[in-house]
């Protein structure tokens, strides 16, 4: 597609439930990133994919968070046993090259609210 | 202390004013500097991309980088109500894929 597509745009879930967030990057972009933006905060790096591999998962906050990417395209971020502190906007970005910050395009994000 | 510091604002200015936004950083390895604009409930969009020190101009926007002071700025001339948004600075080192963001400055341009 023309841009990075994320779904759902909004998600309200009960504490303790699992959620899946989806990212569909720009076609041909081999690099994909997940960031988290909490209220009034800047973007916090979560994970980086190059193709289907995730060489850097260092930003994932706990083992309740996992992500995968299939076919070098769509990525899913899964949060198990959600907690209230997981409430945030989860942003996905993709790029052709994965250094120097070049060519990042962000999606509009998934706004997650844990009640 | 955060790697990148940015005043959260909000900054309120009248239409037509010159706006100055800035960030300071601590990591001397950063060489690539970006400014993103983020409208409410949207993802960040890239406004300016600069390498190392110096100025870059694009229309009403000018980005400045002073590596010796670890200080970057974004100037907006003839500000418009449509410029009302949150402005995020971001930066990275040469071989890195990871962008380090400031917390963003909310700008309101009053008609």
PDB file of C-alpha atoms in Angstrom:
ATOM      1  CA  UNK A   1       0.000   0.000   0.000  1.00  0.00           C
ATOM      2  CA  UNK A   2       0.906   3.662  -0.138  1.00  0.00           C
ATOM      3  CA  UNK A   3       1.589   3.975   3.564  1.00  0.00           C
ATOM      4  CA  UNK A   4       2.064   1.982   6.745  1.00  0.00           C
ATOM      5  CA  UNK A   5      -1.239   0.549   7.889  1.00  0.00           C
ATOM      6  CA  UNK A   6      -1.969  -0.408  11.493  1.00  0.00           C
ATOM      7  CA  UNK A   7      -4.976  -2.153  12.953  1.00  0.00           C
ATOM      8  CA  UNK A   8      -6.985  -1.801  15.002  1.00  0.00           C
ATOM      9  CA  UNK A   9      -6.763   1.969  15.377  1.00  0.00           C
ATOM     10  CA  UNK A  10      -8.225   1.724  18.875  1.00  0.00           C
ATOM     11  CA  UNK A  11      -8.371  -1.187  21.294  1.00  0.00           C
ATOM     12  CA  UNK A  12      -9.910  -1.281  24.762  1.00  0.00           C
ATOM     13  CA  UNK A  13      -9.196  -4.446  26.692  1.00  0.00           C
ATOM     14  CA  UNK A  14      -9.630  -5.745  30.190  1.00  0.00           C
ATOM     15  CA  UNK A  15      -6.610  -6.214  32.422  1.00  0.00           C
ATOM     16  CA  UNK A  16      -5.246  -9.720  32.062  1.00  0.00           C
ATOM     17  CA  UNK A  17      -6.444 -10.269  28.482  1.00  0.00           C
ATOM     18  CA  UNK A  18      -4.104 -10.814  25.525  1.00  0.00           C
ATOM     19  CA  UNK A  19      -4.058  -8.397  22.579  1.00  0.00           C
ATOM     20  CA  UNK A  20      -2.617  -8.520  19.063  1.00  0.00           C
ATOM     21  CA  UNK A  21      -1.646  -5.408  17.152  1.00  0.00           C
ATOM     22  CA  UNK A  22      -1.027  -5.573  13.416  1.00  0.00           C
ATOM     23  CA  UNK A  23       1.285  -3.607  11.148  1.00  0.00           C
ATOM     24  CA  UNK A  24       1.290  -3.720   7.345  1.00  0.00           C
ATOM     25  CA  UNK A  25       4.422  -1.908   6.112  1.00  0.00           C
ATOM     26  CA  UNK A  26       5.087  -0.190   2.818  1.00  0.00           C
ATOM     27  CA  UNK A  27       5.633  -2.780   0.111  1.00  0.00           C
ATOM     28  CA  UNK A  28       9.342  -3.482  -0.382  1.00  0.00           C
ATOM     29  CA  UNK A  29      10.442  -2.025   2.932  1.00  0.00           C
ATOM     30  CA  UNK A  30      12.653  -4.650   4.530  1.00  0.00           C
ATOM     31  CA  UNK A  31      13.105  -2.877   7.860  1.00  0.00           C
ATOM     32  CA  UNK A  32      10.225  -2.633  10.327  1.00  0.00           C
ATOM     33  CA  UNK A  33      10.139  -1.065  13.786  1.00  0.00           C
ATOM     34  CA  UNK A  34       7.740  -0.926  16.696  1.00  0.00           C
ATOM     35  CA  UNK A  35       7.727   2.044  19.065  1.00  0.00           C
ATOM     36  CA  UNK A  36       5.526   2.896  22.029  1.00  0.00           C
ATOM     37  CA  UNK A  37       4.317   6.386  22.903  1.00  0.00           C
ATOM     38  CA  UNK A  38       2.934   6.899  26.373  1.00  0.00           C
ATOM     39  CA  UNK A  39       0.914   9.997  27.267  1.00  0.00           C
ATOM     40  CA  UNK A  40       3.087  13.089  27.043  1.00  0.00           C
ATOM     41  CA  UNK A  41       6.174  11.056  26.239  1.00  0.00           C
ATOM     42  CA  UNK A  42       8.376  10.642  23.240  1.00  0.00           C
ATOM     43  CA  UNK A  43       8.598   7.432  21.278  1.00  0.00           C
ATOM     44  CA  UNK A  44      10.230   4.489  22.986  1.00  0.00           C
ATOM     45  CA  UNK A  45      11.890   1.829  20.807  1.00  0.00           C
ATOM     46  CA  UNK A  46      10.531  -1.697  21.238  1.00  0.00           C
ATOM     47  CA  UNK A  47      11.837  -3.968  18.459  1.00  0.00           C
ATOM     48  CA  UNK A  48      13.472  -3.937  15.013  1.00  0.00           C
ATOM     49  CA  UNK A  49      12.955  -6.431  12.186  1.00  0.00           C
ATOM     50  CA  UNK A  50      15.174  -6.904   9.161  1.00  0.00           C
ATOM     51  CA  UNK A  51      13.174  -9.167   6.898  1.00  0.00           C
ATOM     52  CA  UNK A  52      11.618 -11.787   9.156  1.00  0.00           C
ATOM     53  CA  UNK A  53      14.423 -11.677  11.717  1.00  0.00           C
ATOM     54  CA  UNK A  54      14.445  -9.536  14.848  1.00  0.00           C
ATOM     55  CA  UNK A  55      18.089  -8.748  15.592  1.00  0.00           C
ATOM     56  CA  UNK A  56      17.130  -6.279  18.314  1.00  0.00           C
ATOM     57  CA  UNK A  57      14.370  -6.985  20.808  1.00  0.00           C
ATOM     58  CA  UNK A  58      16.043  -4.975  23.537  1.00  0.00           C
ATOM     59  CA  UNK A  59      13.198  -2.490  23.949  1.00  0.00           C
ATOM     60  CA  UNK A  60      10.493  -5.009  24.762  1.00  0.00           C
ATOM     61  CA  UNK A  61       9.490  -4.100  28.362  1.00  0.00           C
ATOM     62  CA  UNK A  62       8.873  -7.645  29.623  1.00  0.00           C
ATOM     63  CA  UNK A  63       8.410 -11.236  28.486  1.00  0.00           C
ATOM     64  CA  UNK A  64       4.681 -10.517  28.140  1.00  0.00           C
ATOM     65  CA  UNK A  65       5.574  -8.704  24.920  1.00  0.00           C
ATOM     66  CA  UNK A  66       6.453 -10.570  21.728  1.00  0.00           C
ATOM     67  CA  UNK A  67       6.458  -9.804  18.028  1.00  0.00           C
ATOM     68  CA  UNK A  68       6.796 -11.645  14.778  1.00  0.00           C
ATOM     69  CA  UNK A  69       6.996 -10.824  11.127  1.00  0.00           C
ATOM     70  CA  UNK A  70       6.036 -13.168   8.320  1.00  0.00           C
ATOM     71  CA  UNK A  71       6.817 -13.120   4.605  1.00  0.00           C
ATOM     72  CA  UNK A  72       8.988 -10.070   5.132  1.00  0.00           C
ATOM     73  CA  UNK A  73       5.803  -8.055   5.355  1.00  0.00           C
ATOM     74  CA  UNK A  74       3.089  -8.020   8.027  1.00  0.00           C
ATOM     75  CA  UNK A  75       4.130  -7.854  11.662  1.00  0.00           C
ATOM     76  CA  UNK A  76       2.137  -8.633  14.787  1.00  0.00           C
ATOM     77  CA  UNK A  77       2.917  -7.324  18.265  1.00  0.00           C
ATOM     78  CA  UNK A  78       1.349  -9.447  20.994  1.00  0.00           C
ATOM     79  CA  UNK A  79       0.912  -8.398  24.592  1.00  0.00           C
ATOM     80  CA  UNK A  80      -0.073 -11.158  26.977  1.00  0.00           C
ATOM     81  CA  UNK A  81      -1.845 -10.637  30.306  1.00  0.00           C
ATOM     82  CA  UNK A  82      -2.187  -6.908  29.711  1.00  0.00           C
ATOM     83  CA  UNK A  83      -1.585  -4.481  32.571  1.00  0.00           C
ATOM     84  CA  UNK A  84      -2.772  -0.899  32.978  1.00  0.00           C
ATOM     85  CA  UNK A  85       0.769   0.384  32.426  1.00  0.00           C
ATOM     86  CA  UNK A  86       0.622  -1.108  28.914  1.00  0.00           C
ATOM     87  CA  UNK A  87      -1.869   1.614  27.933  1.00  0.00           C
ATOM     88  CA  UNK A  88      -0.175   3.670  25.215  1.00  0.00           C
ATOM     89  CA  UNK A  89      -0.103   4.292  21.483  1.00  0.00           C
ATOM     90  CA  UNK A  90       1.832   1.593  19.665  1.00  0.00           C
ATOM     91  CA  UNK A  91       3.423   2.886  16.482  1.00  0.00           C
ATOM     92  CA  UNK A  92       4.898   0.890  13.649  1.00  0.00           C
ATOM     93  CA  UNK A  93       7.324   2.252  11.066  1.00  0.00           C
ATOM     94  CA  UNK A  94       9.069   0.813   8.035  1.00  0.00           C
ATOM     95  CA  UNK A  95      12.016   1.842   5.884  1.00  0.00           C
ATOM     96  CA  UNK A  96      14.076   0.663   2.889  1.00  0.00           C
ATOM     97  CA  UNK A  97      17.403   1.062   4.675  1.00  0.00           C
ATOM     98  CA  UNK A  98      17.915   0.517   8.362  1.00  0.00           C
ATOM     99  CA  UNK A  99      20.546   3.041   9.332  1.00  0.00           C
ATOM    100  CA  UNK A 100      21.030   6.754   9.683  1.00  0.00           C
ATOM    101  CA  UNK A 101      17.325   7.196  10.343  1.00  0.00           C
ATOM    102  CA  UNK A 102      16.616   7.459   6.654  1.00  0.00           C
ATOM    103  CA  UNK A 103      13.222   7.014   5.123  1.00  0.00           C
ATOM    104  CA  UNK A 104      11.221   6.047   8.181  1.00  0.00           C
ATOM    105  CA  UNK A 105       7.461   6.122   7.538  1.00  0.00           C
ATOM    106  CA  UNK A 106       5.162   5.750  10.521  1.00  0.00           C
ATOM    107  CA  UNK A 107       1.661   4.386  10.675  1.00  0.00           C
ATOM    108  CA  UNK A 108      -1.077   6.163  12.615  1.00  0.00           C
ATOM    109  CA  UNK A 109      -0.726   3.777  15.525  1.00  0.00           C
ATOM    110  CA  UNK A 110      -2.942   1.605  17.694  1.00  0.00           C
ATOM    111  CA  UNK A 111      -4.247   3.341  20.804  1.00  0.00           C
ATOM    112  CA  UNK A 112      -4.404   0.658  23.502  1.00  0.00           C
ATOM    113  CA  UNK A 113      -6.381   1.225  26.678  1.00  0.00           C
ATOM    114  CA  UNK A 114      -6.274  -1.391  29.423  1.00  0.00           C
ATOM    115  CA  UNK A 115      -9.137  -1.070  31.913  1.00  0.00           C
TER     116      UNK A 115
ATOM    117  CA  UNK B   1      18.792  11.849  32.702  1.00  0.00           C
ATOM    118  CA  UNK B   2      17.280  11.305  29.265  1.00  0.00           C
ATOM    119  CA  UNK B   3      19.543  11.140  26.216  1.00  0.00           C
ATOM    120  CA  UNK B   4      17.406  13.780  24.501  1.00  0.00           C
ATOM    121  CA  UNK B   5      15.685  16.628  26.327  1.00  0.00           C
ATOM    122  CA  UNK B   6      12.854  18.669  24.851  1.00  0.00           C
ATOM    123  CA  UNK B   7      10.597  21.229  26.495  1.00  0.00           C
ATOM    124  CA  UNK B   8       7.037  19.827  26.410  1.00  0.00           C
ATOM    125  CA  UNK B   9       5.364  23.247  26.129  1.00  0.00           C
ATOM    126  CA  UNK B  10       2.670  23.989  25.251  1.00  0.00           C
ATOM    127  CA  UNK B  11       3.919  26.897  23.199  1.00  0.00           C
ATOM    128  CA  UNK B  12       1.202  29.312  22.103  1.00  0.00           C
ATOM    129  CA  UNK B  13       1.948  31.944  19.452  1.00  0.00           C
ATOM    130  CA  UNK B  14      -0.108  34.247  17.214  1.00  0.00           C
ATOM    131  CA  UNK B  15      -0.410  33.508  13.529  1.00  0.00           C
ATOM    132  CA  UNK B  16       2.545  34.892  11.575  1.00  0.00           C
ATOM    133  CA  UNK B  17       5.009  34.580  14.455  1.00  0.00           C
ATOM    134  CA  UNK B  18       8.422  32.970  14.174  1.00  0.00           C
ATOM    135  CA  UNK B  19       8.551  29.803  16.237  1.00  0.00           C
ATOM    136  CA  UNK B  20      11.705  28.349  17.741  1.00  0.00           C
ATOM    137  CA  UNK B  21      11.756  24.753  18.966  1.00  0.00           C
ATOM    138  CA  UNK B  22      14.818  23.039  20.337  1.00  0.00           C
ATOM    139  CA  UNK B  23      16.350  19.920  21.828  1.00  0.00           C
ATOM    140  CA  UNK B  24      19.522  19.141  23.705  1.00  0.00           C
ATOM    141  CA  UNK B  25      21.243  15.782  23.740  1.00  0.00           C
ATOM    142  CA  UNK B  26      24.053  14.061  25.558  1.00  0.00           C
ATOM    143  CA  UNK B  27      25.383  11.389  23.154  1.00  0.00           C
ATOM    144  CA  UNK B  28      28.203  12.767  21.008  1.00  0.00           C
ATOM    145  CA  UNK B  29      27.820   9.796  18.605  1.00  0.00           C
ATOM    146  CA  UNK B  30      24.585  11.223  17.208  1.00  0.00           C
ATOM    147  CA  UNK B  31      25.160  12.525  13.683  1.00  0.00           C
ATOM    148  CA  UNK B  32      21.746  12.419  12.022  1.00  0.00           C
ATOM    149  CA  UNK B  33      19.028  14.711  13.280  1.00  0.00           C
ATOM    150  CA  UNK B  34      15.352  14.805  12.426  1.00  0.00           C
ATOM    151  CA  UNK B  35      12.273  16.812  13.206  1.00  0.00           C
ATOM    152  CA  UNK B  36       8.901  15.107  13.052  1.00  0.00           C
ATOM    153  CA  UNK B  37       5.463  16.709  13.190  1.00  0.00           C
ATOM    154  CA  UNK B  38       2.639  14.767  14.810  1.00  0.00           C
ATOM    155  CA  UNK B  39      -0.982  15.793  14.568  1.00  0.00           C
ATOM    156  CA  UNK B  40      -3.439  14.500  17.136  1.00  0.00           C
ATOM    157  CA  UNK B  41      -4.182  10.802  16.706  1.00  0.00           C
ATOM    158  CA  UNK B  42      -1.774  10.512  13.776  1.00  0.00           C
ATOM    159  CA  UNK B  43       1.695   9.052  13.381  1.00  0.00           C
ATOM    160  CA  UNK B  44       4.779  11.289  13.225  1.00  0.00           C
ATOM    161  CA  UNK B  45       5.694  12.597   9.767  1.00  0.00           C
ATOM    162  CA  UNK B  46       9.207  13.652   8.835  1.00  0.00           C
ATOM    163  CA  UNK B  47       9.690  17.400   8.404  1.00  0.00           C
ATOM    164  CA  UNK B  48      13.446  17.875   8.278  1.00  0.00           C
ATOM    165  CA  UNK B  49      16.473  15.570   8.072  1.00  0.00           C
ATOM    166  CA  UNK B  50      19.990  16.867   8.603  1.00  0.00           C
ATOM    167  CA  UNK B  51      23.466  15.424   8.899  1.00  0.00           C
ATOM    168  CA  UNK B  52      26.090  16.760  11.302  1.00  0.00           C
ATOM    169  CA  UNK B  53      26.319  20.472  12.027  1.00  0.00           C
ATOM    170  CA  UNK B  54      24.887  23.320   9.996  1.00  0.00           C
ATOM    171  CA  UNK B  55      21.622  24.689   8.681  1.00  0.00           C
ATOM    172  CA  UNK B  56      19.026  23.315   6.316  1.00  0.00           C
ATOM    173  CA  UNK B  57      16.098  25.251   4.928  1.00  0.00           C
ATOM    174  CA  UNK B  58      12.880  23.961   3.367  1.00  0.00           C
ATOM    175  CA  UNK B  59      10.207  26.538   2.709  1.00  0.00           C
ATOM    176  CA  UNK B  60       9.134  28.087   6.009  1.00  0.00           C
ATOM    177  CA  UNK B  61      11.187  25.586   8.027  1.00  0.00           C
ATOM    178  CA  UNK B  62      14.861  25.851   9.010  1.00  0.00           C
ATOM    179  CA  UNK B  63      16.719  23.195  10.972  1.00  0.00           C
ATOM    180  CA  UNK B  64      19.958  24.025  12.788  1.00  0.00           C
ATOM    181  CA  UNK B  65      22.420  21.653  14.384  1.00  0.00           C
ATOM    182  CA  UNK B  66      25.222  22.709  16.711  1.00  0.00           C
ATOM    183  CA  UNK B  67      27.139  19.559  17.580  1.00  0.00           C
ATOM    184  CA  UNK B  68      29.660  21.405  19.711  1.00  0.00           C
ATOM    185  CA  UNK B  69      26.840  22.460  22.048  1.00  0.00           C
ATOM    186  CA  UNK B  70      24.750  19.296  21.480  1.00  0.00           C
ATOM    187  CA  UNK B  71      21.820  21.520  20.587  1.00  0.00           C
ATOM    188  CA  UNK B  72      19.384  21.396  17.675  1.00  0.00           C
ATOM    189  CA  UNK B  73      16.661  23.819  16.657  1.00  0.00           C
ATOM    190  CA  UNK B  74      13.718  24.063  14.317  1.00  0.00           C
ATOM    191  CA  UNK B  75      12.494  27.474  13.210  1.00  0.00           C
ATOM    192  CA  UNK B  76       9.092  28.013  11.633  1.00  0.00           C
ATOM    193  CA  UNK B  77       8.563  31.326   9.842  1.00  0.00           C
ATOM    194  CA  UNK B  78       5.153  32.901   9.217  1.00  0.00           C
ATOM    195  CA  UNK B  79       3.494  30.286  11.418  1.00  0.00           C
ATOM    196  CA  UNK B  80      -0.002  29.161  10.446  1.00  0.00           C
ATOM    197  CA  UNK B  81      -2.834  27.607  12.493  1.00  0.00           C
ATOM    198  CA  UNK B  82      -2.237  24.444  10.456  1.00  0.00           C
ATOM    199  CA  UNK B  83       1.222  24.233  12.080  1.00  0.00           C
ATOM    200  CA  UNK B  84      -0.480  23.476  15.398  1.00  0.00           C
ATOM    201  CA  UNK B  85       0.829  20.028  16.317  1.00  0.00           C
ATOM    202  CA  UNK B  86       3.405  18.280  18.473  1.00  0.00           C
ATOM    203  CA  UNK B  87       6.966  18.552  17.185  1.00  0.00           C
ATOM    204  CA  UNK B  88       9.356  15.729  18.021  1.00  0.00           C
ATOM    205  CA  UNK B  89      13.093  15.827  17.591  1.00  0.00           C
ATOM    206  CA  UNK B  90      14.871  12.548  16.879  1.00  0.00           C
ATOM    207  CA  UNK B  91      18.457  11.537  16.327  1.00  0.00           C
ATOM    208  CA  UNK B  92      20.664   8.548  15.662  1.00  0.00           C
ATOM    209  CA  UNK B  93      24.263   7.488  15.207  1.00  0.00           C
ATOM    210  CA  UNK B  94      25.832   6.524  11.880  1.00  0.00           C
ATOM    211  CA  UNK B  95      25.407   2.771  11.942  1.00  0.00           C
ATOM    212  CA  UNK B  96      22.264   2.693  14.047  1.00  0.00           C
ATOM    213  CA  UNK B  97      18.691   1.903  13.060  1.00  0.00           C
ATOM    214  CA  UNK B  98      17.276   3.104  16.369  1.00  0.00           C
ATOM    215  CA  UNK B  99      15.875   6.629  16.584  1.00  0.00           C
ATOM    216  CA  UNK B 100      16.078   8.354  19.947  1.00  0.00           C
ATOM    217  CA  UNK B 101      13.230  10.804  20.394  1.00  0.00           C
ATOM    218  CA  UNK B 102      12.596  13.839  22.531  1.00  0.00           C
ATOM    219  CA  UNK B 103       9.299  13.932  24.388  1.00  0.00           C
ATOM    220  CA  UNK B 104       7.815  16.474  21.959  1.00  0.00           C
ATOM    221  CA  UNK B 105       6.755  20.129  22.145  1.00  0.00           C
ATOM    222  CA  UNK B 106       3.093  21.007  21.675  1.00  0.00           C
ATOM    223  CA  UNK B 107       2.664  24.080  19.477  1.00  0.00           C
ATOM    224  CA  UNK B 108      -0.540  26.076  19.178  1.00  0.00           C
ATOM    225  CA  UNK B 109      -0.744  28.823  16.553  1.00  0.00           C
ATOM    226  CA  UNK B 110      -3.661  31.146  17.298  1.00  0.00           C
ATOM    227  CA  UNK B 111      -5.534  32.716  14.333  1.00  0.00           C
TER     228      UNK B 111
END
